[in-house]
Amino acid sequence: MTIRLTFLCTPGGDATRDPLLGDVPLSERSLRIAAAAVPALPPHGLAVRAPSIRCSQITDALGLVAVSEPALRDLDLGRWCGRTVDDIAATEPDGFTSWLTDPDAAPHGGESVRRLCRRTADWLSTAAPDSGHTVAITEAAVIRAALIHALAAPARAFWHLAVPPLSAVSLTRQGGCWDIRLADISPREGQRMLLSRSGDGCTSAEAHPGGWKRSSPVRETIFAAGR
């Protein structure tokens, strides 16, 4: 029984990259880059997307017909939506620090990282086996949560997983184990890594271009994925 999913990360709204938090329309440049990435899309059957404005825009730019899936919505940032990262860090330094270090913290009054991880894991558990390849256009936070589940990593590793805009994360579940492939589908050369989690809790990684190969524990591989 096999499950095949490919997550595509929409630009914007990522606290590790963008100063403004919340769902805002994408720039024309981002949409042009997305449109140029169409040839790199994997063959697929079903397409789903998060209900945000930017995910809808990216879906249109890619020429996809996707069903809106509420379970793929972004991390709820409560009253921090629409604010800049610098403003929050300056006016609420303790809350901002706890948000980045404690997966159970929700100083903004929204959703904690751990709750997002559980929500995403619940959605992954509903994926029907042998139903073909599904493409999901969603947010960086949701893809991080999917990686936490697939790697059986602790929720505190959430912010150490880098998910660049227009990157693709493919999850394949077969024999009770998730295999993970990370790639950049935007029209520029980028790093590609293959991660496979074995039954003993270890992963292997291979990066291209660069020519390095190694086997490492999950914690070390997460660090490599964020580089």
PDB file of C-alpha atoms in Angstrom:
ATOM      1  CA  MET A   1       0.000   0.000   0.000  1.00  0.00           C
ATOM      2  CA  THR A   2       1.620   3.246  -1.162  1.00  0.00           C
ATOM      3  CA  ILE A   3       0.824   6.912  -0.458  1.00  0.00           C
ATOM      4  CA  ARG A   4       2.424   9.584  -2.656  1.00  0.00           C
ATOM      5  CA  LEU A   5       2.198  13.286  -1.793  1.00  0.00           C
ATOM      6  CA  THR A   6       4.126  16.291  -3.080  1.00  0.00           C
ATOM      7  CA  PHE A   7       3.887  19.550  -1.133  1.00  0.00           C
ATOM      8  CA  LEU A   8       4.648  22.788  -2.998  1.00  0.00           C
ATOM      9  CA  CYS A   9       5.575  25.742  -0.780  1.00  0.00           C
ATOM     10  CA  THR A  10       3.953  29.058  -1.596  1.00  0.00           C
ATOM     11  CA  PRO A  11       6.099  32.211  -1.275  1.00  0.00           C
ATOM     12  CA  GLY A  12       5.316  34.627   1.524  1.00  0.00           C
ATOM     13  CA  GLY A  13       4.122  34.411   5.096  1.00  0.00           C
ATOM     14  CA  ASP A  14       7.126  32.527   6.506  1.00  0.00           C
ATOM     15  CA  ALA A  15       8.375  33.975   9.785  1.00  0.00           C
ATOM     16  CA  THR A  16      11.918  32.765   9.070  1.00  0.00           C
ATOM     17  CA  ARG A  17      12.082  34.711   5.784  1.00  0.00           C
ATOM     18  CA  ASP A  18       9.383  37.393   5.574  1.00  0.00           C
ATOM     19  CA  PRO A  19       8.997  40.456   7.799  1.00  0.00           C
ATOM     20  CA  LEU A  20       5.182  40.575   7.483  1.00  0.00           C
ATOM     21  CA  LEU A  21       3.075  37.783   8.985  1.00  0.00           C
ATOM     22  CA  GLY A  22      -0.302  36.734   7.666  1.00  0.00           C
ATOM     23  CA  ASP A  23      -1.961  36.067   4.328  1.00  0.00           C
ATOM     24  CA  VAL A  24      -1.067  38.787   1.844  1.00  0.00           C
ATOM     25  CA  PRO A  25      -1.277  38.767  -1.982  1.00  0.00           C
ATOM     26  CA  LEU A  26       1.895  37.758  -3.812  1.00  0.00           C
ATOM     27  CA  SER A  27       3.989  40.045  -5.979  1.00  0.00           C
ATOM     28  CA  GLU A  28       3.951  39.846  -9.755  1.00  0.00           C
ATOM     29  CA  ARG A  29       7.548  38.620  -9.607  1.00  0.00           C
ATOM     30  CA  SER A  30       6.608  35.663  -7.403  1.00  0.00           C
ATOM     31  CA  LEU A  31       3.773  34.753  -9.738  1.00  0.00           C
ATOM     32  CA  ARG A  32       6.055  34.945 -12.795  1.00  0.00           C
ATOM     33  CA  ILE A  33       8.588  32.652 -11.113  1.00  0.00           C
ATOM     34  CA  ALA A  34       5.810  30.213 -10.233  1.00  0.00           C
ATOM     35  CA  ALA A  35       4.495  30.186 -13.796  1.00  0.00           C
ATOM     36  CA  ALA A  36       7.988  29.420 -15.099  1.00  0.00           C
ATOM     37  CA  ALA A  37       8.151  26.403 -12.791  1.00  0.00           C
ATOM     38  CA  VAL A  38       5.244  24.591 -14.463  1.00  0.00           C
ATOM     39  CA  PRO A  39       7.498  22.199 -16.473  1.00  0.00           C
ATOM     40  CA  ALA A  40       9.073  20.974 -13.210  1.00  0.00           C
ATOM     41  CA  LEU A  41       5.767  19.861 -11.667  1.00  0.00           C
ATOM     42  CA  PRO A  42       5.573  16.124 -10.995  1.00  0.00           C
ATOM     43  CA  PRO A  43       2.912  14.051 -12.770  1.00  0.00           C
ATOM     44  CA  HIS A  44      -0.105  13.829 -10.483  1.00  0.00           C
ATOM     45  CA  GLY A  45      -3.802  13.127 -10.233  1.00  0.00           C
ATOM     46  CA  LEU A  46      -5.483  15.046  -7.420  1.00  0.00           C
ATOM     47  CA  ALA A  47      -4.421  18.590  -6.476  1.00  0.00           C
ATOM     48  CA  VAL A  48      -5.368  20.300  -3.207  1.00  0.00           C
ATOM     49  CA  ARG A  49      -4.428  23.673  -1.746  1.00  0.00           C
ATOM     50  CA  ALA A  50      -4.542  25.659   1.461  1.00  0.00           C
ATOM     51  CA  PRO A  51      -7.422  28.178   1.582  1.00  0.00           C
ATOM     52  CA  SER A  52      -5.156  31.253   1.641  1.00  0.00           C
ATOM     53  CA  ILE A  53      -5.107  33.997  -0.988  1.00  0.00           C
ATOM     54  CA  ARG A  54      -1.482  33.294  -1.907  1.00  0.00           C
ATOM     55  CA  CYS A  55      -2.063  29.555  -2.317  1.00  0.00           C
ATOM     56  CA  SER A  56      -4.978  30.320  -4.609  1.00  0.00           C
ATOM     57  CA  GLN A  57      -2.754  32.658  -6.635  1.00  0.00           C
ATOM     58  CA  ILE A  58       0.057  30.110  -6.920  1.00  0.00           C
ATOM     59  CA  THR A  59      -2.418  27.420  -7.958  1.00  0.00           C
ATOM     60  CA  ASP A  60      -3.681  29.648 -10.767  1.00  0.00           C
ATOM     61  CA  ALA A  61      -0.139  30.596 -11.816  1.00  0.00           C
ATOM     62  CA  LEU A  62       0.739  26.903 -12.072  1.00  0.00           C
ATOM     63  CA  GLY A  63      -2.357  26.224 -14.141  1.00  0.00           C
ATOM     64  CA  LEU A  64      -3.694  23.704 -11.639  1.00  0.00           C
ATOM     65  CA  VAL A  65      -7.264  22.939 -10.633  1.00  0.00           C
ATOM     66  CA  ALA A  66      -7.053  22.297  -6.893  1.00  0.00           C
ATOM     67  CA  VAL A  67      -9.606  21.648  -4.170  1.00  0.00           C
ATOM     68  CA  SER A  68      -9.384  23.965  -1.152  1.00  0.00           C
ATOM     69  CA  GLU A  69      -8.459  21.911   1.932  1.00  0.00           C
ATOM     70  CA  PRO A  70      -9.020  23.642   5.326  1.00  0.00           C
ATOM     71  CA  ALA A  71      -6.689  21.191   7.105  1.00  0.00           C
ATOM     72  CA  LEU A  72      -3.769  22.624   5.107  1.00  0.00           C
ATOM     73  CA  ARG A  73      -4.334  26.177   6.376  1.00  0.00           C
ATOM     74  CA  ASP A  74      -1.395  28.134   7.756  1.00  0.00           C
ATOM     75  CA  LEU A  75      -0.430  28.331  11.416  1.00  0.00           C
ATOM     76  CA  ASP A  76      -2.993  30.597  13.121  1.00  0.00           C
ATOM     77  CA  LEU A  77      -1.003  33.564  14.427  1.00  0.00           C
ATOM     78  CA  GLY A  78      -3.936  35.226  16.188  1.00  0.00           C
ATOM     79  CA  ARG A  79      -3.381  38.919  16.879  1.00  0.00           C
ATOM     80  CA  TRP A  80       0.080  38.833  15.279  1.00  0.00           C
ATOM     81  CA  CYS A  81      -1.392  38.595  11.782  1.00  0.00           C
ATOM     82  CA  GLY A  82      -0.522  41.640   9.703  1.00  0.00           C
ATOM     83  CA  ARG A  83       2.391  42.638  11.944  1.00  0.00           C
ATOM     84  CA  THR A  84       6.065  42.557  11.124  1.00  0.00           C
ATOM     85  CA  VAL A  85       8.503  40.162  12.750  1.00  0.00           C
ATOM     86  CA  ASP A  86      10.690  43.099  13.868  1.00  0.00           C
ATOM     87  CA  ASP A  87       7.723  44.821  15.550  1.00  0.00           C
ATOM     88  CA  ILE A  88       6.728  41.686  17.456  1.00  0.00           C
ATOM     89  CA  ALA A  89      10.308  40.958  18.517  1.00  0.00           C
ATOM     90  CA  ALA A  90      10.709  44.550  19.761  1.00  0.00           C
ATOM     91  CA  THR A  91       7.381  44.933  21.589  1.00  0.00           C
ATOM     92  CA  GLU A  92       6.842  41.367  22.830  1.00  0.00           C
ATOM     93  CA  PRO A  93      10.352  39.909  23.145  1.00  0.00           C
ATOM     94  CA  ASP A  94       9.437  37.287  25.754  1.00  0.00           C
ATOM     95  CA  GLY A  95       6.429  36.074  23.810  1.00  0.00           C
ATOM     96  CA  PHE A  96       8.365  36.031  20.552  1.00  0.00           C
ATOM     97  CA  THR A  97      11.190  34.016  22.123  1.00  0.00           C
ATOM     98  CA  SER A  98       8.809  31.498  23.679  1.00  0.00           C
ATOM     99  CA  TRP A  99       7.043  31.061  20.318  1.00  0.00           C
ATOM    100  CA  LEU A 100      10.336  30.127  18.647  1.00  0.00           C
ATOM    101  CA  THR A 101      11.552  27.827  21.420  1.00  0.00           C
ATOM    102  CA  ASP A 102       8.468  26.225  23.006  1.00  0.00           C
ATOM    103  CA  PRO A 103       6.208  24.226  20.641  1.00  0.00           C
ATOM    104  CA  ASP A 104       3.337  24.522  23.147  1.00  0.00           C
ATOM    105  CA  ALA A 105       3.501  28.324  23.368  1.00  0.00           C
ATOM    106  CA  ALA A 106       0.855  30.502  21.699  1.00  0.00           C
ATOM    107  CA  PRO A 107       1.542  34.042  22.952  1.00  0.00           C
ATOM    108  CA  HIS A 108      -0.379  35.476  19.984  1.00  0.00           C
ATOM    109  CA  GLY A 109      -3.595  33.771  21.100  1.00  0.00           C
ATOM    110  CA  GLY A 110      -3.703  31.550  18.025  1.00  0.00           C
ATOM    111  CA  GLU A 111      -2.364  28.065  17.406  1.00  0.00           C
ATOM    112  CA  SER A 112       0.731  26.480  18.918  1.00  0.00           C
ATOM    113  CA  VAL A 113       3.312  24.707  16.797  1.00  0.00           C
ATOM    114  CA  ARG A 114       2.453  21.397  18.430  1.00  0.00           C
ATOM    115  CA  ARG A 115      -1.237  21.792  17.572  1.00  0.00           C
ATOM    116  CA  LEU A 116      -0.304  22.539  13.959  1.00  0.00           C
ATOM    117  CA  CYS A 117       1.861  19.410  13.876  1.00  0.00           C
ATOM    118  CA  ARG A 118      -1.021  17.317  15.221  1.00  0.00           C
ATOM    119  CA  ARG A 119      -3.465  18.818  12.722  1.00  0.00           C
ATOM    120  CA  THR A 120      -1.126  18.085   9.827  1.00  0.00           C
ATOM    121  CA  ALA A 121      -0.433  14.550  11.062  1.00  0.00           C
ATOM    122  CA  ASP A 122      -4.184  13.929  11.269  1.00  0.00           C
ATOM    123  CA  TRP A 123      -4.594  15.057   7.667  1.00  0.00           C
ATOM    124  CA  LEU A 124      -1.745  12.820   6.517  1.00  0.00           C
ATOM    125  CA  SER A 125      -3.418   9.879   8.241  1.00  0.00           C
ATOM    126  CA  THR A 126      -6.501  10.362   6.048  1.00  0.00           C
ATOM    127  CA  ALA A 127      -4.550  10.020   2.772  1.00  0.00           C
ATOM    128  CA  ALA A 128      -5.929   7.083   0.849  1.00  0.00           C
ATOM    129  CA  PRO A 129      -3.314   4.495  -0.209  1.00  0.00           C
ATOM    130  CA  ASP A 130      -2.821   3.612  -3.869  1.00  0.00           C
ATOM    131  CA  SER A 131      -4.874   6.642  -4.969  1.00  0.00           C
ATOM    132  CA  GLY A 132      -2.197   8.093  -7.232  1.00  0.00           C
ATOM    133  CA  HIS A 133       0.102  11.062  -6.747  1.00  0.00           C
ATOM    134  CA  THR A 134      -1.420  14.069  -4.930  1.00  0.00           C
ATOM    135  CA  VAL A 135      -0.005  17.602  -5.149  1.00  0.00           C
ATOM    136  CA  ALA A 136      -0.698  19.961  -2.228  1.00  0.00           C
ATOM    137  CA  ILE A 137      -0.009  23.701  -2.509  1.00  0.00           C
ATOM    138  CA  THR A 138       0.393  25.011   1.013  1.00  0.00           C
ATOM    139  CA  GLU A 139       2.391  27.075   3.488  1.00  0.00           C
ATOM    140  CA  ALA A 140       5.936  26.616   4.761  1.00  0.00           C
ATOM    141  CA  ALA A 141       4.647  26.009   8.311  1.00  0.00           C
ATOM    142  CA  VAL A 142       2.394  23.152   7.188  1.00  0.00           C
ATOM    143  CA  ILE A 143       5.237  21.529   5.247  1.00  0.00           C
ATOM    144  CA  ARG A 144       7.486  21.769   8.313  1.00  0.00           C
ATOM    145  CA  ALA A 145       4.752  20.047  10.313  1.00  0.00           C
ATOM    146  CA  ALA A 146       4.512  17.283   7.691  1.00  0.00           C
ATOM    147  CA  LEU A 147       8.267  16.742   7.900  1.00  0.00           C
ATOM    148  CA  ILE A 148       8.098  16.565  11.698  1.00  0.00           C
ATOM    149  CA  HIS A 149       5.542  13.769  11.360  1.00  0.00           C
ATOM    150  CA  ALA A 150       7.312  11.884   8.579  1.00  0.00           C
ATOM    151  CA  LEU A 151      10.675  11.972  10.355  1.00  0.00           C
ATOM    152  CA  ALA A 152       9.147  11.284  13.790  1.00  0.00           C
ATOM    153  CA  ALA A 153      11.110  14.340  14.922  1.00  0.00           C
ATOM    154  CA  PRO A 154      10.275  16.316  18.084  1.00  0.00           C
ATOM    155  CA  ALA A 155       8.060  19.360  17.615  1.00  0.00           C
ATOM    156  CA  ARG A 156      10.847  21.581  18.977  1.00  0.00           C
ATOM    157  CA  ALA A 157      12.742  20.913  15.714  1.00  0.00           C
ATOM    158  CA  PHE A 158      10.019  22.772  13.775  1.00  0.00           C
ATOM    159  CA  TRP A 159      11.883  26.070  13.282  1.00  0.00           C
ATOM    160  CA  HIS A 160      15.114  24.286  12.297  1.00  0.00           C
ATOM    161  CA  LEU A 161      13.552  22.985   9.067  1.00  0.00           C
ATOM    162  CA  ALA A 162      14.070  25.406   6.187  1.00  0.00           C
ATOM    163  CA  VAL A 163      11.364  25.262   3.497  1.00  0.00           C
ATOM    164  CA  PRO A 164      12.241  27.767   0.755  1.00  0.00           C
ATOM    165  CA  PRO A 165       9.576  29.335  -1.488  1.00  0.00           C
ATOM    166  CA  LEU A 166       8.565  27.111  -4.414  1.00  0.00           C
ATOM    167  CA  SER A 167      10.402  24.150  -2.955  1.00  0.00           C
ATOM    168  CA  ALA A 168       8.828  20.737  -3.362  1.00  0.00           C
ATOM    169  CA  VAL A 169       8.714  18.119  -0.609  1.00  0.00           C
ATOM    170  CA  SER A 170       7.627  14.668  -1.763  1.00  0.00           C
ATOM    171  CA  LEU A 171       6.481  12.112   0.808  1.00  0.00           C
ATOM    172  CA  THR A 172       6.066   8.468  -0.092  1.00  0.00           C
ATOM    173  CA  ARG A 173       4.775   6.016   2.478  1.00  0.00           C
ATOM    174  CA  GLN A 174       5.338   2.347   1.867  1.00  0.00           C
ATOM    175  CA  GLY A 175       5.765  -0.458   4.341  1.00  0.00           C
ATOM    176  CA  GLY A 176       5.070   1.780   7.338  1.00  0.00           C
ATOM    177  CA  CYS A 177       7.941   4.179   6.584  1.00  0.00           C
ATOM    178  CA  TRP A 178       8.045   7.622   4.957  1.00  0.00           C
ATOM    179  CA  ASP A 179      10.646   8.473   2.297  1.00  0.00           C
ATOM    180  CA  ILE A 180      11.220  12.192   1.759  1.00  0.00           C
ATOM    181  CA  ARG A 181      12.586  14.036  -1.251  1.00  0.00           C
ATOM    182  CA  LEU A 182      13.332  17.766  -1.136  1.00  0.00           C
ATOM    183  CA  ALA A 183      13.756  19.777  -4.323  1.00  0.00           C
ATOM    184  CA  ASP A 184      13.570  23.331  -5.673  1.00  0.00           C
ATOM    185  CA  ILE A 185      11.165  23.610  -8.625  1.00  0.00           C
ATOM    186  CA  SER A 186      11.806  27.308  -9.263  1.00  0.00           C
ATOM    187  CA  PRO A 187      13.762  28.063 -12.468  1.00  0.00           C
ATOM    188  CA  ARG A 188      17.190  28.364 -10.873  1.00  0.00           C
ATOM    189  CA  GLU A 189      19.833  25.923  -9.797  1.00  0.00           C
ATOM    190  CA  GLY A 190      19.425  24.767  -6.222  1.00  0.00           C
ATOM    191  CA  GLN A 191      20.335  22.086  -3.761  1.00  0.00           C
ATOM    192  CA  ARG A 192      18.493  18.795  -3.860  1.00  0.00           C
ATOM    193  CA  MET A 193      18.439  16.304  -1.051  1.00  0.00           C
ATOM    194  CA  LEU A 194      17.012  12.857  -0.578  1.00  0.00           C
ATOM    195  CA  LEU A 195      16.116  11.772   2.942  1.00  0.00           C
ATOM    196  CA  SER A 196      14.960   8.287   3.824  1.00  0.00           C
ATOM    197  CA  ARG A 197      13.920   7.329   7.329  1.00  0.00           C
ATOM    198  CA  SER A 198      14.579   3.696   8.137  1.00  0.00           C
ATOM    199  CA  GLY A 199      12.911   1.542  10.726  1.00  0.00           C
ATOM    200  CA  ASP A 200      15.723   2.099  13.229  1.00  0.00           C
ATOM    201  CA  GLY A 201      15.005   5.847  13.373  1.00  0.00           C
ATOM    202  CA  CYS A 202      17.939   6.905  11.192  1.00  0.00           C
ATOM    203  CA  THR A 203      17.964   8.762   7.914  1.00  0.00           C
ATOM    204  CA  SER A 204      20.254   8.837   4.940  1.00  0.00           C
ATOM    205  CA  ALA A 205      20.932  11.967   2.911  1.00  0.00           C
ATOM    206  CA  GLU A 206      22.335  12.669  -0.509  1.00  0.00           C
ATOM    207  CA  ALA A 207      22.731  16.211  -1.841  1.00  0.00           C
ATOM    208  CA  HIS A 208      23.089  17.392  -5.446  1.00  0.00           C
ATOM    209  CA  PRO A 209      24.989  19.266  -6.702  1.00  0.00           C
ATOM    210  CA  GLY A 210      27.879  19.051  -4.272  1.00  0.00           C
ATOM    211  CA  GLY A 211      28.687  15.400  -4.274  1.00  0.00           C
ATOM    212  CA  TRP A 212      28.420  14.622  -0.569  1.00  0.00           C
ATOM    213  CA  LYS A 213      26.763  11.572   0.912  1.00  0.00           C
ATOM    214  CA  ARG A 214      26.379  10.513   4.486  1.00  0.00           C
ATOM    215  CA  SER A 215      24.219   8.664   6.957  1.00  0.00           C
ATOM    216  CA  SER A 216      23.184  10.455  10.124  1.00  0.00           C
ATOM    217  CA  PRO A 217      20.659  10.507  12.959  1.00  0.00           C
ATOM    218  CA  VAL A 218      17.421  12.415  12.438  1.00  0.00           C
ATOM    219  CA  ARG A 219      18.607  15.428  14.435  1.00  0.00           C
ATOM    220  CA  GLU A 220      21.710  15.893  12.287  1.00  0.00           C
ATOM    221  CA  THR A 221      19.786  15.459   9.041  1.00  0.00           C
ATOM    222  CA  ILE A 222      17.308  18.142  10.073  1.00  0.00           C
ATOM    223  CA  PHE A 223      20.209  20.536  10.477  1.00  0.00           C
ATOM    224  CA  ALA A 224      21.454  19.657   6.992  1.00  0.00           C
ATOM    225  CA  ALA A 225      18.001  20.232   5.513  1.00  0.00           C
ATOM    226  CA  GLY A 226      17.971  23.768   6.858  1.00  0.00           C
ATOM    227  CA  ARG A 227      21.188  24.850   5.215  1.00  0.00           C
TER     228      ARG A 227
END
